[in-house]
Amino acid sequence: MSSPSRPLAYLFLAASMSLVGSYVALSKPLAAAFPVLLLAWLRFAIGALAMLGWLRRPPDEPALTRQTRALLFLHALLGNFLFTVFMIYGVSLTSATSAGVLMASIPACVALMSWLFLGERVAPRTWAAVACAVLGIALFALSQPEHEAVASQGLGPQNALDSQWLGYLLLLAASVCEGAYSVIGKKLTGTLGPRRITALINLWGLALATPAGVWLALQHDFSAVPPGTWLLLVFYALTACMWSVWLWMTGLKAVPAAQAGVFTVLLPVSAALVGVLALGERLSALQALAFAIALASVLLATLPAGTARRAAR
């Protein structure tokens, strides 16, 4: 597929991040029905079946080199497998709104990785974005309603607090994985088409999840899973493995990675909205303030310099 026009690429990027935010939130009820690694394996298996036709190499696409294979593996390991495991465990220990705010640190993660691994100069406003992300995360983590929500799961006060902070750390790890996913994805779009990238990294994810997934599947009581949960699983798998990845990779072909990062603002917004509207979670005033600060970090990290200066004035 040739590169889309710039407006169409923007639409693809916006749709991708909105879908990612929705499945981040919807993974919470799925994690209650399936063990995390089993859920990851089922997700990749459904995605692999749906994308069998995408594995074939187009005539105008070069053969895979050793470097491309290594990048595909890293892309799948960090952006598919580990992101899925960290995100699902993190959401199960906290809430969908927590995931929404913590995922707002992704653009700052991309900026840090660009500085560390690509030797790019990072503007002072990007470091300010990192500070905003940390402040937003701290405010959200210390908000009282969140403590009460985790404590209500039947854990003791100290165990609930430990569980909550473990969830935050896992969600932060998922953000780092998603940042690496964006950086590696931009590199891959220079040689491979979006559909083939999507199918190949999903296949790697399936391979990584299969040992634990098969072992857990043999012990799980699938008859206890209601039909509605199966439908949600299919939607989650197709959204996470196929639609959101293809949309993002297609948009990246026409938009620079830093500019594409602006659209990650829709991930936390979508996750929080689904958490509040569909899962019955509440957003306190302090959490809303934390959300606003975290979103400010997204804008500081991703807006073009001229736009950022005008917005600051």
XYZ file of C-alpha atoms in Angstrom:
313
model
C 0.000 0.000 0.000
C 1.345 3.441 -0.902
C 1.559 6.161 1.715
C -1.841 7.743 2.498
C -2.417 11.469 2.201
C -1.513 13.494 5.294
C -5.161 14.125 6.406
C -5.993 10.426 5.962
C -2.869 9.467 7.897
C -3.990 11.724 10.752
C -7.363 9.966 10.738
C -5.670 6.549 10.871
C -3.465 7.593 13.798
C -6.393 9.050 15.728
C -8.500 5.925 15.159
C -5.618 3.666 16.205
C -5.016 5.387 19.546
C -8.749 5.541 20.289
C -8.984 1.786 19.754
C -5.911 1.151 21.925
C -7.411 3.205 24.735
C -10.685 1.288 24.523
C -9.052 -2.134 24.725
C -6.764 -1.019 27.567
C -9.915 -0.304 29.566
C -11.831 -3.382 28.400
C -8.961 -5.694 29.330
C -9.988 -5.335 33.005
C -13.160 -7.514 32.790
C -11.308 -9.941 30.500
C -8.489 -10.296 33.045
C -11.146 -11.289 35.585
C -12.320 -14.123 33.295
C -8.949 -15.426 32.042
C -5.428 -15.669 33.487
C -3.300 -12.915 31.955
C -0.966 -15.133 29.920
C -3.893 -17.226 28.699
C -5.683 -14.047 27.636
C -2.564 -12.907 25.768
C -2.277 -16.278 24.000
C -5.963 -16.276 22.994
C -5.588 -12.726 21.697
C -2.603 -13.580 19.494
C -4.203 -16.821 18.276
C -7.394 -15.052 17.154
C -5.300 -12.345 15.497
C -3.152 -14.919 13.689
C -6.204 -16.637 12.219
C -7.638 -13.318 11.088
C -4.387 -12.251 9.383
C -3.265 -15.421 7.589
C -3.610 -13.665 4.235
C -1.398 -10.781 5.387
C 1.720 -12.957 5.850
C 2.470 -13.339 2.136
C 5.233 -11.047 0.848
C 4.035 -8.620 -1.857
C 6.028 -8.688 -5.122
C 7.344 -5.144 -4.603
C 8.539 -5.767 -1.043
C 12.184 -6.750 -0.318
C 13.077 -10.024 1.389
C 13.599 -9.896 5.136
C 17.167 -9.131 6.192
C 18.753 -10.225 9.482
C 18.359 -6.687 10.858
C 14.692 -6.535 9.830
C 14.018 -9.898 11.482
C 15.667 -8.678 14.684
C 13.594 -5.480 14.631
C 10.406 -7.495 14.057
C 11.229 -9.697 17.052
C 11.940 -6.694 19.288
C 8.803 -4.980 18.019
C 6.731 -8.029 18.906
C 8.467 -8.690 22.242
C 8.170 -5.120 23.527
C 5.103 -3.749 21.760
C 2.957 -6.882 21.587
C 3.910 -9.450 24.207
C 5.379 -7.507 27.137
C 3.057 -4.518 26.622
C 0.067 -6.883 26.754
C 1.277 -8.684 29.900
C 2.295 -5.496 31.753
C -0.836 -3.629 30.733
C -3.314 -6.386 31.665
C -1.639 -7.105 35.007
C -1.395 -3.381 35.711
C -5.054 -2.705 34.937
C -6.142 -5.723 37.009
C -4.311 -4.272 40.046
C -5.496 -0.670 39.578
C -8.201 0.634 37.232
C -8.842 1.616 33.627
C -8.623 5.297 34.546
C -5.220 4.658 36.147
C -4.070 3.069 32.909
C -5.382 6.057 30.976
C -3.364 8.604 32.956
C -0.185 6.516 33.161
C -0.264 5.820 29.427
C -0.079 9.599 28.930
C 3.650 9.307 29.647
C 4.256 7.469 26.337
C 5.404 10.562 24.338
C 7.934 11.367 27.065
C 9.171 7.767 26.867
C 9.614 8.164 23.110
C 11.593 11.383 23.638
C 13.877 9.730 26.180
C 14.489 6.742 23.909
C 15.290 9.016 20.997
C 17.872 10.778 23.153
C 19.371 7.591 24.610
C 19.403 5.307 21.582
C 19.284 7.573 18.525
C 21.434 10.447 19.803
C 18.754 13.048 19.025
C 18.811 16.419 20.784
C 15.887 16.710 23.171
C 14.471 20.218 23.648
C 14.063 21.639 27.188
C 10.282 21.571 26.781
C 10.508 17.778 26.374
C 12.210 17.472 29.749
C 9.416 19.668 31.105
C 6.980 17.136 29.633
C 8.728 14.339 31.512
C 8.393 16.344 34.741
C 4.666 16.898 34.067
C 4.163 13.201 33.413
C 5.871 12.281 36.708
C 3.823 14.872 38.612
C 0.580 13.646 37.055
C 1.443 10.044 37.888
C 2.306 10.925 41.499
C -0.921 12.898 42.008
C -3.014 10.123 40.561
C -1.270 7.432 42.589
C -1.794 9.361 45.839
C -5.486 10.131 45.222
C -7.631 8.685 48.007
C -10.439 7.187 45.871
C -7.924 4.963 44.136
C -6.651 3.660 47.476
C -10.214 2.862 48.483
C -10.959 1.137 45.187
C -7.996 -1.213 45.563
C -8.639 -1.788 49.267
C -12.215 -2.781 48.435
C -10.863 -5.870 46.649
C -10.525 -7.579 50.045
C -6.810 -6.984 50.659
C -5.372 -5.611 53.874
C -4.364 -1.918 53.874
C -0.638 -2.596 53.363
C -1.216 -5.372 50.825
C -3.663 -3.168 48.957
C -1.124 -0.338 48.831
C 1.638 -2.698 47.656
C -0.669 -4.155 45.023
C -1.632 -0.690 43.831
C 1.961 0.496 43.439
C 2.906 -2.743 41.666
C 0.070 -2.002 39.234
C 1.416 1.515 38.628
C 4.925 0.178 37.970
C 3.573 -2.393 35.512
C 1.609 0.295 33.675
C 4.722 2.456 33.485
C 6.626 -0.527 32.076
C 3.858 -0.917 29.504
C 4.326 2.745 28.560
C 8.050 2.174 28.000
C 7.247 -0.838 25.813
C 4.745 1.220 23.817
C 7.337 3.961 23.339
C 9.835 1.435 21.955
C 7.057 0.053 19.774
C 6.579 3.482 18.156
C 10.296 4.030 17.543
C 10.893 0.561 16.064
C 7.668 0.738 14.056
C 8.789 3.880 12.251
C 12.001 2.103 11.267
C 10.113 -0.929 9.935
C 7.694 1.089 7.782
C 10.647 2.101 5.617
C 10.983 -1.439 4.246
C 7.792 -3.391 4.973
C 4.106 -2.729 4.355
C 1.751 -2.081 7.303
C -0.276 -5.277 6.835
C 2.774 -7.539 6.784
C 4.331 -5.829 9.804
C 1.045 -6.296 11.673
C 0.819 -10.005 10.809
C 4.488 -10.822 11.476
C 4.731 -9.180 14.891
C 1.475 -10.867 15.918
C 2.953 -14.228 14.889
C 5.990 -13.561 17.088
C 3.654 -12.624 19.930
C 1.795 -15.908 19.496
C 5.063 -17.856 19.607
C 6.160 -16.094 22.799
C 2.805 -16.632 24.531
C 2.164 -20.231 23.417
C 4.101 -22.230 26.093
C 2.381 -20.550 29.051
C -0.905 -20.167 27.138
C -1.262 -23.863 26.315
C -0.352 -24.881 29.875
C -2.957 -22.521 31.335
C -5.583 -23.510 28.739
C -5.372 -27.148 29.838
C -6.310 -26.110 33.378
C -8.898 -23.413 32.672
C -12.660 -23.999 32.882
C -13.813 -22.428 29.615
C -17.413 -23.523 30.215
C -17.677 -20.937 33.010
C -16.960 -18.061 30.614
C -20.249 -16.348 29.579
C -21.023 -15.744 25.874
C -20.736 -11.976 26.255
C -17.165 -12.335 27.485
C -16.275 -14.402 24.391
C -17.630 -11.654 22.160
C -15.622 -9.093 24.102
C -12.531 -11.300 23.693
C -12.943 -11.423 19.906
C -13.366 -7.633 19.745
C -10.340 -7.164 22.009
C -8.177 -9.532 19.930
C -9.075 -8.019 16.569
C -8.685 -4.489 17.925
C -5.377 -5.097 19.708
C -3.695 -7.379 17.167
C -5.083 -6.230 13.847
C -7.024 -2.986 13.486
C -5.101 -0.658 15.819
C -1.674 -1.901 14.650
C -2.506 -1.665 10.949
C -3.974 1.822 11.361
C -0.911 3.012 13.293
C 1.616 1.543 10.856
C -0.270 2.966 7.878
C -0.355 6.436 9.441
C 3.361 6.246 10.308
C 4.214 5.850 6.624
C 3.142 9.446 5.968
C 3.711 11.200 9.316
C 6.992 11.675 11.254
C 7.159 9.674 14.475
C 7.352 12.778 16.703
C 4.259 14.277 15.095
C 2.428 10.958 15.270
C 3.077 10.986 19.013
C 0.554 13.803 19.364
C -2.196 11.303 18.684
C -1.276 9.172 21.687
C -3.261 11.741 23.679
C -6.332 9.833 22.491
C -5.139 6.662 24.249
C -5.546 7.924 27.833
C -8.658 9.898 26.911
C -10.298 6.823 25.393
C -9.222 4.548 28.254
C -10.546 6.927 30.893
C -13.839 7.491 29.051
C -14.433 3.750 28.707
C -13.526 3.267 32.368
C -15.991 5.928 33.495
C -18.823 5.346 31.007
C -18.704 1.558 30.507
C -17.072 0.159 33.658
C -18.651 2.483 36.231
C -15.377 3.938 37.509
C -15.299 7.404 39.065
C -12.938 10.261 38.313
C -12.325 12.459 41.376
C -11.324 16.114 41.191
C -7.707 15.255 42.109
C -7.622 12.502 39.507
C -8.989 14.922 36.915
C -6.214 17.385 37.792
C -3.657 14.579 37.448
C -5.205 13.671 34.114
C -4.889 17.293 32.915
C -1.229 17.497 33.968
C -0.449 14.195 32.267
C -2.149 15.365 29.080
C -0.151 18.606 29.278
C 2.974 16.441 29.214
C 1.714 14.869 25.991
C 1.290 18.284 24.380
C 4.683 19.532 25.591
C 6.432 16.432 24.299
C 4.795 16.218 20.901
C 3.663 19.617 19.601
C 5.966 21.250 17.034
C 8.248 23.844 18.615
C 6.563 26.843 17.003
C 3.105 25.672 18.013
C 4.287 24.966 21.545
C 5.739 28.493 21.880
C 2.471 30.059 20.651
C 0.441 27.875 23.040
C 2.702 28.879 25.939
C 2.271 32.583 25.120
